[in-house]
Each structure stands twice: as structure tokens, then as C-alpha cells.
JSON list of C-alpha atoms in Angstrom, two decimals:
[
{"chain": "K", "resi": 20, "resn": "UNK", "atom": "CA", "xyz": [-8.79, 12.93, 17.87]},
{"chain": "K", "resi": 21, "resn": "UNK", "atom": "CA", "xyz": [-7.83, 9.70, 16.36]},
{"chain": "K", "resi": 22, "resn": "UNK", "atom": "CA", "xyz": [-4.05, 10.56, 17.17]},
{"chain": "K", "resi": 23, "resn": "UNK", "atom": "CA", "xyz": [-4.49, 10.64, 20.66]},
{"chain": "K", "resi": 24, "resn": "UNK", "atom": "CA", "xyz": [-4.97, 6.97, 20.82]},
{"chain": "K", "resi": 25, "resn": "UNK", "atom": "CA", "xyz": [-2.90, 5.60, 17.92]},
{"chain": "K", "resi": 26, "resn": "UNK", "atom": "CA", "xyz": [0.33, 8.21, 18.15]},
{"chain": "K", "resi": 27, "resn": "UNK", "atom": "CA", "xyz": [0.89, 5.10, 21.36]},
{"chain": "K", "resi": 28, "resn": "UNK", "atom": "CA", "xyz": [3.65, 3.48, 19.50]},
{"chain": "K", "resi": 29, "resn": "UNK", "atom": "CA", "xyz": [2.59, 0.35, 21.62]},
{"chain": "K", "resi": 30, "resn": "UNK", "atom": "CA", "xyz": [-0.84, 0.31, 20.25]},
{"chain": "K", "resi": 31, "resn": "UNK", "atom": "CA", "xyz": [-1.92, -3.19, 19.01]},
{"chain": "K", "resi": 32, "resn": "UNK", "atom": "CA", "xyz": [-4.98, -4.47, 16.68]},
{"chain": "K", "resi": 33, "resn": "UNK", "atom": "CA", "xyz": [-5.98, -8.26, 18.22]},
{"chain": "K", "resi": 34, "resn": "UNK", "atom": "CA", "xyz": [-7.25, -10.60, 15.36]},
{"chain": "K", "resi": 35, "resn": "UNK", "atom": "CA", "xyz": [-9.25, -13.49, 16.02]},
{"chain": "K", "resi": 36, "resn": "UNK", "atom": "CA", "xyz": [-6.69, -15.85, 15.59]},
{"chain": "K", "resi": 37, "resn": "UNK", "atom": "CA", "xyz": [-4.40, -14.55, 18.20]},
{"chain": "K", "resi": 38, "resn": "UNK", "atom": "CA", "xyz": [-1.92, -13.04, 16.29]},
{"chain": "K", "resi": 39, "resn": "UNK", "atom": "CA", "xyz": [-1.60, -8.89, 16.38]},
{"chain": "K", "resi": 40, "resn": "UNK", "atom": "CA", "xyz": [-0.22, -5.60, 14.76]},
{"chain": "K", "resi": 41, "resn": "UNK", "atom": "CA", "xyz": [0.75, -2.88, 15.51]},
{"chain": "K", "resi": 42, "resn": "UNK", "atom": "CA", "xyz": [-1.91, 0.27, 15.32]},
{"chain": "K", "resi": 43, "resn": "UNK", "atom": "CA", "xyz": [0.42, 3.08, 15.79]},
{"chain": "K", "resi": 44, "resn": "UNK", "atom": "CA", "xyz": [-0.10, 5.91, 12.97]},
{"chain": "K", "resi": 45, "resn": "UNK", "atom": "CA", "xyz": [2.69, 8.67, 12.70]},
{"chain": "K", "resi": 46, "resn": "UNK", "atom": "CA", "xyz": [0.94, 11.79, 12.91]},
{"chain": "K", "resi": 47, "resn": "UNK", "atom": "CA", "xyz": [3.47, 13.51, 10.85]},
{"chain": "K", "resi": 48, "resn": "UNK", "atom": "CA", "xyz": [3.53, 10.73, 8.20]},
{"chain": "K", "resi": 49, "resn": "UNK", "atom": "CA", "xyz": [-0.18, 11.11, 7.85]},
{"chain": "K", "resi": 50, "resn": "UNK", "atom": "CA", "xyz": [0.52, 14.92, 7.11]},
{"chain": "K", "resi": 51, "resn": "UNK", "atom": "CA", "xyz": [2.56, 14.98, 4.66]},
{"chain": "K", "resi": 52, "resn": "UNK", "atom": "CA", "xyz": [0.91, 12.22, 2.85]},
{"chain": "K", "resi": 53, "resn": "UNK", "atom": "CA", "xyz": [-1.56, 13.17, -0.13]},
{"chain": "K", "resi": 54, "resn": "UNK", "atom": "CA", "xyz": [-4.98, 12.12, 1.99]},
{"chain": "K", "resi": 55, "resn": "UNK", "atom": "CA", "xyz": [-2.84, 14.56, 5.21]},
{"chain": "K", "resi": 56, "resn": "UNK", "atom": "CA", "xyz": [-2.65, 17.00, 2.69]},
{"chain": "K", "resi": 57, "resn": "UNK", "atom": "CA", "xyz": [-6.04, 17.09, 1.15]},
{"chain": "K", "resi": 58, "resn": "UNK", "atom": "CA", "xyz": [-7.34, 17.59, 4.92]},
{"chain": "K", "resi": 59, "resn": "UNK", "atom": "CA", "xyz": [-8.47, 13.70, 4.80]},
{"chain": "K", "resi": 60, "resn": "UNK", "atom": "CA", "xyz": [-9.82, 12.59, 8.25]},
{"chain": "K", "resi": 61, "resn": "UNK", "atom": "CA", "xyz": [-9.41, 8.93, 9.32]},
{"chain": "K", "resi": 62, "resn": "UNK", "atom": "CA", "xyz": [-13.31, 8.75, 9.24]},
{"chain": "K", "resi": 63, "resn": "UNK", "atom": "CA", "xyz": [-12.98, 9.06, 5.48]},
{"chain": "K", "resi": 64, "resn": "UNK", "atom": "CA", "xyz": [-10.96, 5.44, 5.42]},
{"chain": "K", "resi": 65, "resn": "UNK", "atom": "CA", "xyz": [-12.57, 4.45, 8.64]},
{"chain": "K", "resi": 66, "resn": "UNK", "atom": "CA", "xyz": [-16.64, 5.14, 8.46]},
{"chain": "K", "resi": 67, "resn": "UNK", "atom": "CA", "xyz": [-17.59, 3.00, 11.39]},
{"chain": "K", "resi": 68, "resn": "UNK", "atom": "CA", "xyz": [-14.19, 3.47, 13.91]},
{"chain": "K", "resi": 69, "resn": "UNK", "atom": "CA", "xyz": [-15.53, 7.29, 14.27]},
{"chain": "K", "resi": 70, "resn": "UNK", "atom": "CA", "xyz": [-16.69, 6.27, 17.65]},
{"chain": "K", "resi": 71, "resn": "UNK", "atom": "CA", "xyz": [-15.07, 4.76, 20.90]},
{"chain": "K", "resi": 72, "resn": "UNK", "atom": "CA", "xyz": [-14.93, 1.98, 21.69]},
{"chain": "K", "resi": 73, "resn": "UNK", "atom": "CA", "xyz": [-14.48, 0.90, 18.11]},
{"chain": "K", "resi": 74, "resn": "UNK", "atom": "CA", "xyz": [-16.24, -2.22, 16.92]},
{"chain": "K", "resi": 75, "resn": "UNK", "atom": "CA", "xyz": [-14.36, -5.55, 17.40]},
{"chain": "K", "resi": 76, "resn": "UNK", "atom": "CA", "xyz": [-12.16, -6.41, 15.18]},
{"chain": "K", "resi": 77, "resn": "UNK", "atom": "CA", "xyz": [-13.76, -9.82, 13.43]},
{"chain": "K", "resi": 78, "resn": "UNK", "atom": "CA", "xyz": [-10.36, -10.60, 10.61]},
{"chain": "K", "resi": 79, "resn": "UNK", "atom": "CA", "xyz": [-9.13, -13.72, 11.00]},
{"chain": "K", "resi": 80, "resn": "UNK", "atom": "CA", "xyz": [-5.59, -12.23, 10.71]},
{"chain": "K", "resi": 81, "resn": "UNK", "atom": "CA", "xyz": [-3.48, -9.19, 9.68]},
{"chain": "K", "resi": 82, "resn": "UNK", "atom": "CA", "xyz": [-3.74, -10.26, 6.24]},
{"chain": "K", "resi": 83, "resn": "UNK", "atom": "CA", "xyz": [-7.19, -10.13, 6.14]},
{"chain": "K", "resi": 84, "resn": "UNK", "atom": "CA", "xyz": [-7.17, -6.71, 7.77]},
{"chain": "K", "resi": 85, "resn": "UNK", "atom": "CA", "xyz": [-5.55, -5.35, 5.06]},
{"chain": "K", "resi": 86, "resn": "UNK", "atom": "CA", "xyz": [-7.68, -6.64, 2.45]},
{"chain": "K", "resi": 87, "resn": "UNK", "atom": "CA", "xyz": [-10.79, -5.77, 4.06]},
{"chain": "K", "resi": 88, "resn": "UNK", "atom": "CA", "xyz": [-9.77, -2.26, 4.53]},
{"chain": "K", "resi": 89, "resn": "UNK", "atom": "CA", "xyz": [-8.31, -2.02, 1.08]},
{"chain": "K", "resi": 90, "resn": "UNK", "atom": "CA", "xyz": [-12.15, -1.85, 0.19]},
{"chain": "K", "resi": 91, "resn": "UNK", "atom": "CA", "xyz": [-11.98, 1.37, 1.32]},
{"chain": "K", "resi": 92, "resn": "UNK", "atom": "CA", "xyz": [-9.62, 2.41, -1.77]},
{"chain": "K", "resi": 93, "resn": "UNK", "atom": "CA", "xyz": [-11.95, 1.41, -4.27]},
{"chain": "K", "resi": 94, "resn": "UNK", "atom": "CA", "xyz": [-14.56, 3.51, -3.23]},
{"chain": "K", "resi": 95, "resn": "UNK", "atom": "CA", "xyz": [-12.85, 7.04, -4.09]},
{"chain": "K", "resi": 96, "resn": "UNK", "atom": "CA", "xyz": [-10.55, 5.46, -6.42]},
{"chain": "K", "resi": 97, "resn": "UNK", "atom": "CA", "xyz": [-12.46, 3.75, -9.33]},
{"chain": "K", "resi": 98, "resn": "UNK", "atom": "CA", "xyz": [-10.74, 4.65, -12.13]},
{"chain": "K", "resi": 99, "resn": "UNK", "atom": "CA", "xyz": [-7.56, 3.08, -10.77]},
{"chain": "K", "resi": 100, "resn": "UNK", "atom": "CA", "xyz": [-9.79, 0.59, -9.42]},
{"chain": "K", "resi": 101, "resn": "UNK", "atom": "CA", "xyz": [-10.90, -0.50, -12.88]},
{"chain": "K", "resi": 102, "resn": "UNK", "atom": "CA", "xyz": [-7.44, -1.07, -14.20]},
{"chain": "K", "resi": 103, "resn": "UNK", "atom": "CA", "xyz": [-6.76, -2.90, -11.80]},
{"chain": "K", "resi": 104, "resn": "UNK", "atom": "CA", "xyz": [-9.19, -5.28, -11.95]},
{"chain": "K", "resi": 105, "resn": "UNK", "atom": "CA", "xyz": [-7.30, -6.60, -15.09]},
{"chain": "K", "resi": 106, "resn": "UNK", "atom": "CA", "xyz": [-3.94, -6.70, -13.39]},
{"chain": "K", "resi": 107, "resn": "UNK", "atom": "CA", "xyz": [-1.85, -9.97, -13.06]},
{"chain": "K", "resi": 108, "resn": "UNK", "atom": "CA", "xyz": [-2.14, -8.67, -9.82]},
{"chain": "K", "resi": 109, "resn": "UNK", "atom": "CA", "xyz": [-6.28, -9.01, -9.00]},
{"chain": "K", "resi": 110, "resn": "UNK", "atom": "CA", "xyz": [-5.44, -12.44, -11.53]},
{"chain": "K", "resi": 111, "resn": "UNK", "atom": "CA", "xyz": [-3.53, -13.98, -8.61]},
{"chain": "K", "resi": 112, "resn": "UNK", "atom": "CA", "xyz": [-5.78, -12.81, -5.77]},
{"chain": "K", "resi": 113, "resn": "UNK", "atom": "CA", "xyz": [-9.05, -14.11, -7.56]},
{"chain": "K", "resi": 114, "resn": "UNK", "atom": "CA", "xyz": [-6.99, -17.84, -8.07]},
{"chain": "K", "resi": 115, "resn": "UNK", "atom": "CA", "xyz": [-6.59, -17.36, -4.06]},
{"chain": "K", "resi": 116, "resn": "UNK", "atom": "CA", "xyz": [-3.40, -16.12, -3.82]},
{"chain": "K", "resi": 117, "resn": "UNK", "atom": "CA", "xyz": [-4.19, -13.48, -0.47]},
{"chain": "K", "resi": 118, "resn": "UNK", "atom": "CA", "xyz": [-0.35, -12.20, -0.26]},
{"chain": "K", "resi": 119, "resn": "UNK", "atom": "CA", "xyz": [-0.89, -10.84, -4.19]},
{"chain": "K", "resi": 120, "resn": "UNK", "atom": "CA", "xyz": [-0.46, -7.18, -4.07]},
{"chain": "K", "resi": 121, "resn": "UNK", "atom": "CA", "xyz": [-3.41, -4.54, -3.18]},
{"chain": "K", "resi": 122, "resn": "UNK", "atom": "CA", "xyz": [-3.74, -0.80, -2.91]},
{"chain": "K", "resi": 123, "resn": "UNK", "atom": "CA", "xyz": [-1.93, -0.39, 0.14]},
{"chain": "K", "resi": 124, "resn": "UNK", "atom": "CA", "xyz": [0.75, -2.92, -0.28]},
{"chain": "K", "resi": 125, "resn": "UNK", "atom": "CA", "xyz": [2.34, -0.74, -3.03]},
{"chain": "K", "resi": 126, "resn": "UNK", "atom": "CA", "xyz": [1.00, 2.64, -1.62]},
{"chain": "K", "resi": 127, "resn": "UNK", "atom": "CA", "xyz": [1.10, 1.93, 1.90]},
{"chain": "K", "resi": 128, "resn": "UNK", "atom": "CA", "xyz": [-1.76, 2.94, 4.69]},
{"chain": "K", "resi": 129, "resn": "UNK", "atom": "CA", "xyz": [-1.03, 6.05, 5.80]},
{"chain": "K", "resi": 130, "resn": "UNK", "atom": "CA", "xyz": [1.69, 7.69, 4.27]},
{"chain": "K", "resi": 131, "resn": "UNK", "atom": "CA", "xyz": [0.21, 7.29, 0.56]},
{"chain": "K", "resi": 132, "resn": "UNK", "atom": "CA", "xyz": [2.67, 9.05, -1.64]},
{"chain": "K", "resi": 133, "resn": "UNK", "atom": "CA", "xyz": [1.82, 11.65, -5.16]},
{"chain": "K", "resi": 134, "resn": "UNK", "atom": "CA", "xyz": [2.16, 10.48, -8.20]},
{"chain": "K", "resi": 135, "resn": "UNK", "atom": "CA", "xyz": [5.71, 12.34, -7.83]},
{"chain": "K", "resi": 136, "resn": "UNK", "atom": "CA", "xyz": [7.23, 10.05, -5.70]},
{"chain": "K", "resi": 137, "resn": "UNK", "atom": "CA", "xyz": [10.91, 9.08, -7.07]},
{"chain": "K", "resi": 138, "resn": "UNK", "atom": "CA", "xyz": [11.33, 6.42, -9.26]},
{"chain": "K", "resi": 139, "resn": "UNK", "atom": "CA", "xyz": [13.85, 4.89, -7.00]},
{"chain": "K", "resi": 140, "resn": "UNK", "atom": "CA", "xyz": [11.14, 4.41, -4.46]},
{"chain": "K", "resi": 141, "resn": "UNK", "atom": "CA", "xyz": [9.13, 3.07, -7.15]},
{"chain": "K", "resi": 142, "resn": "UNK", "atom": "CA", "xyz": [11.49, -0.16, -7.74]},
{"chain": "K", "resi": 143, "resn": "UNK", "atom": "CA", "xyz": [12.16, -0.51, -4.32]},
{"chain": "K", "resi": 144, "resn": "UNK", "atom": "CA", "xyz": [8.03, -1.04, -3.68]},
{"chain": "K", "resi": 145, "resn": "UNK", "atom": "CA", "xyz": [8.35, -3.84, -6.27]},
{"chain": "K", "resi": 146, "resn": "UNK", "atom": "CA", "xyz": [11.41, -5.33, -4.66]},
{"chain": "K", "resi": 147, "resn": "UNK", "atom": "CA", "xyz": [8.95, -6.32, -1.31]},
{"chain": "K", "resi": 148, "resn": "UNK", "atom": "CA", "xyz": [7.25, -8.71, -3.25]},
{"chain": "K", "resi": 149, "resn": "UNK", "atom": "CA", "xyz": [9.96, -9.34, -6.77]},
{"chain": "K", "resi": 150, "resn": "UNK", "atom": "CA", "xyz": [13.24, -9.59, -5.36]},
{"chain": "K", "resi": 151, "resn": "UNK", "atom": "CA", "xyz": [14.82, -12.12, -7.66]},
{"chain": "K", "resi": 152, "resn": "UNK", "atom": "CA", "xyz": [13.40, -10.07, -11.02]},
{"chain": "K", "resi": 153, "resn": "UNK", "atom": "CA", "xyz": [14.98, -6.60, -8.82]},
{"chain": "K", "resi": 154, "resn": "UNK", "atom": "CA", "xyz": [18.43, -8.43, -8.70]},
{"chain": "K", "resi": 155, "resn": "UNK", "atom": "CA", "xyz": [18.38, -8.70, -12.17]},
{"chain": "K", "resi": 156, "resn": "UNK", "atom": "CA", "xyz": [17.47, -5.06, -13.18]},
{"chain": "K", "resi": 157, "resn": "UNK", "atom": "CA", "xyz": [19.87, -3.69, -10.42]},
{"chain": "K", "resi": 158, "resn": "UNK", "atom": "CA", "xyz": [22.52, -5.27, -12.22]},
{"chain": "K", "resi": 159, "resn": "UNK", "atom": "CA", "xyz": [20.92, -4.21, -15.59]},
{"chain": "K", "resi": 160, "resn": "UNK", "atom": "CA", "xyz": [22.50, -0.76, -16.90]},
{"chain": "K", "resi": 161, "resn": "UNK", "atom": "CA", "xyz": [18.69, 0.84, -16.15]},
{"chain": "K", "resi": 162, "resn": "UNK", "atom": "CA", "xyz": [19.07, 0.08, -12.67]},
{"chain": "K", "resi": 163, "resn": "UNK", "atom": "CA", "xyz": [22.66, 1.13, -12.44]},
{"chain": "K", "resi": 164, "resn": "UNK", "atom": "CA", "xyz": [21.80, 4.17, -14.31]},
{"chain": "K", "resi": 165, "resn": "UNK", "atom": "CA", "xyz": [18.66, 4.50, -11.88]},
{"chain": "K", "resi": 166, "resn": "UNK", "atom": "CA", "xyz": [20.92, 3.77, -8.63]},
{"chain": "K", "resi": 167, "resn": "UNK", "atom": "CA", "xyz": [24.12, 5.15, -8.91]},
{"chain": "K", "resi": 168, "resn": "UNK", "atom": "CA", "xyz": [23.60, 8.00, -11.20]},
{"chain": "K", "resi": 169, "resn": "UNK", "atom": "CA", "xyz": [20.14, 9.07, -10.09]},
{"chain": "K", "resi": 170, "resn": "UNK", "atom": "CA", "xyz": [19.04, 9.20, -13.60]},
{"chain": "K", "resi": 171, "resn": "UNK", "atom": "CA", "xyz": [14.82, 8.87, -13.57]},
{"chain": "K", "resi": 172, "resn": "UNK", "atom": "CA", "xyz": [15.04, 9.03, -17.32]},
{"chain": "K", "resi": 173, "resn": "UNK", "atom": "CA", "xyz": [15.59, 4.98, -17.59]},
{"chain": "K", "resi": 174, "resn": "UNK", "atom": "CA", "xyz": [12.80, 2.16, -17.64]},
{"chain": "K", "resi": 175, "resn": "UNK", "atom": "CA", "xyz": [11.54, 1.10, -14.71]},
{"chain": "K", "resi": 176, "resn": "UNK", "atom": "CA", "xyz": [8.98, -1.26, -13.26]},
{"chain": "K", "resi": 177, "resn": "UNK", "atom": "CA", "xyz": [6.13, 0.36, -14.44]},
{"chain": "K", "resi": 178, "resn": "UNK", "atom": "CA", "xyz": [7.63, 1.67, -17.76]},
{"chain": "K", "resi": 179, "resn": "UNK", "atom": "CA", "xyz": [6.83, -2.01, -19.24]},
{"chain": "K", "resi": 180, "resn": "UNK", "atom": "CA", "xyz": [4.39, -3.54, -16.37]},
{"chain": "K", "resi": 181, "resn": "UNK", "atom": "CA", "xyz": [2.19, 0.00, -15.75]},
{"chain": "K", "resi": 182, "resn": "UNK", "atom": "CA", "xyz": [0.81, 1.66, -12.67]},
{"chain": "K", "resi": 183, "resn": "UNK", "atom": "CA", "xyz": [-2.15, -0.05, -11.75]},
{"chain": "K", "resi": 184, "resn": "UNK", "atom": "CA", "xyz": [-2.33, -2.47, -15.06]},
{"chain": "K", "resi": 185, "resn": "UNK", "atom": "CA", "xyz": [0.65, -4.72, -13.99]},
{"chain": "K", "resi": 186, "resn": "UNK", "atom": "CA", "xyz": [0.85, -6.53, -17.50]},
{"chain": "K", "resi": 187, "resn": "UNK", "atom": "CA", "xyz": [3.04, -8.59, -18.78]},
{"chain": "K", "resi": 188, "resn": "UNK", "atom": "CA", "xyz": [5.69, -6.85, -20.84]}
]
């Protein structure tokens, strides 16, 4: 039901401050993600857009958005959650810092990958935010290894930082 408002590619979320985003959702995307897969609806995510017209959209900016529906996470996610809470991370968002990573930044919305996904895809999520330290291990003979031999058996990212930890080596 959602899908036959927000497969409009045009679609757009208004924030108070002006600016917008897009609200398209690929319906295949969705699918073949894990919360597709484990016959997730968007009401699961989404508790009070089950209706139309949805409620007004009160975040300031797209930003915000993102880190008021990355509350959503936590709630069937608590053990990551936890860890988390520890990570440098949660450190930089509690000393203000709103662009420091959350759930969906590294996971993404609605195409939320396994646990399987490659480790390739795994560096290049880190290089959004760390693209000087990426440089560095592209050149490194892990990331070499990693890129031009395909070989998942070196160190990456979260072989010294962790998953949801994100410590300091």
C-alpha cells in the first residue's frame, strides 16, 4: 500500500526549514533487503504514517529526519543498540556533532543489508564519512589485497574498529 505512493520517484518529504528529500522507496530494494525479506511492513519502522494523510512532518531538516527515525532502530535492535552507545560514534553525537554516524547512515533506510554483505561494501560505507583514513588503506597492501584481488581474508574497517563498537584500534 505504502508503494503506491512512494514508488513516485518524484516524491518529496518538506521540512520546516524549507529544504526537502526525496521520499521515493524502491520496491525491489525493500525486497531483497533483510526487513523485505523477513515480511517487514513499513508500519513496523513507521507506527504512526499507517494512515493517510500522514502527520506533518515537524524536523527542522533532513538531518534531523534521519535521526529521529533512527529511533526506530533501537527499538528491535538493543543489543546492537547497547554497543553502540559506547562507540566513538554516539561519543561525537552526544558532544553535538549531528552528521556523526547512526544506524542508517552505515546500513542505509531501506535496503538494510545481512550480516553477509561483502567486505568491499563494508570499506566503501566507511569511505562516506573517512575518506582521507580510506586513501590510506587503499594504498595499504590490505586494501590492495581487498580491491584488486578480491581477497575478504584481509583486515578491514571493522577488523580493528568493530561493528557497532567503533573503538579506537
Amino acid at each position: 500500500q505504502c508503494f503506491t505512493c512512494h514508488s513516485n520517484p518524484d516524491i518529496e518529504i518538506e521540512f520546516t526549514d524549507g529544504s526537502s528529500r526525496y521520499g521515493h522507496i524502491s520496491g525491489s530494494s525493500y525486497n531483497s533487503s533483510v526487513h523485505g525479506q523477513e515480511g517487514m511492513t513499513c508500519g513496523g519502522c513507521h507506527p504512526d504514517h499507517q494512515d493517510y494523510p500522514h502527520p506533518e512532518v515537524t524536523a527542522v531538516d533532513s538531518r534531523a529526519y534521519t535521526l529521529e527515525m533512527n529511533e526506530s532502530c533501537l527499538e528491535c535492535h538493543p543489543d546492537q543498540s547497547e554497543r553502540v552507545q559506547d562507540s566513538n560514534h554516539a561519543h561525537a553525537m552526544a558532544e553535538g556533532k549531528a552528521e556523526a554516524a547512526v544506524c542508517v547512515d552505515c546500513h542505509g533506510a531501506h535496503n538494510t543489508k545481512s550480516l553477509s554483505e561483502s567486505m568491499v561494501e563494508i570499506v566503501a560505507t566507511c569511505r562516506q564519512c573517512h575518506t582521507t583514513i580510506y586513501d590510506e588503506y587503499s594504498a595499504s597492501v590490505h586494501g590492495e589485497a581487498l580491491s584488486t584481488d578480491n581477497n575478504v581474508d584481509v583486515p578491514t574497517c571493522v577488523t580493528c574498529h568493530g561493528v557497532h563498537t567503533m573503538d579506537d584500534p
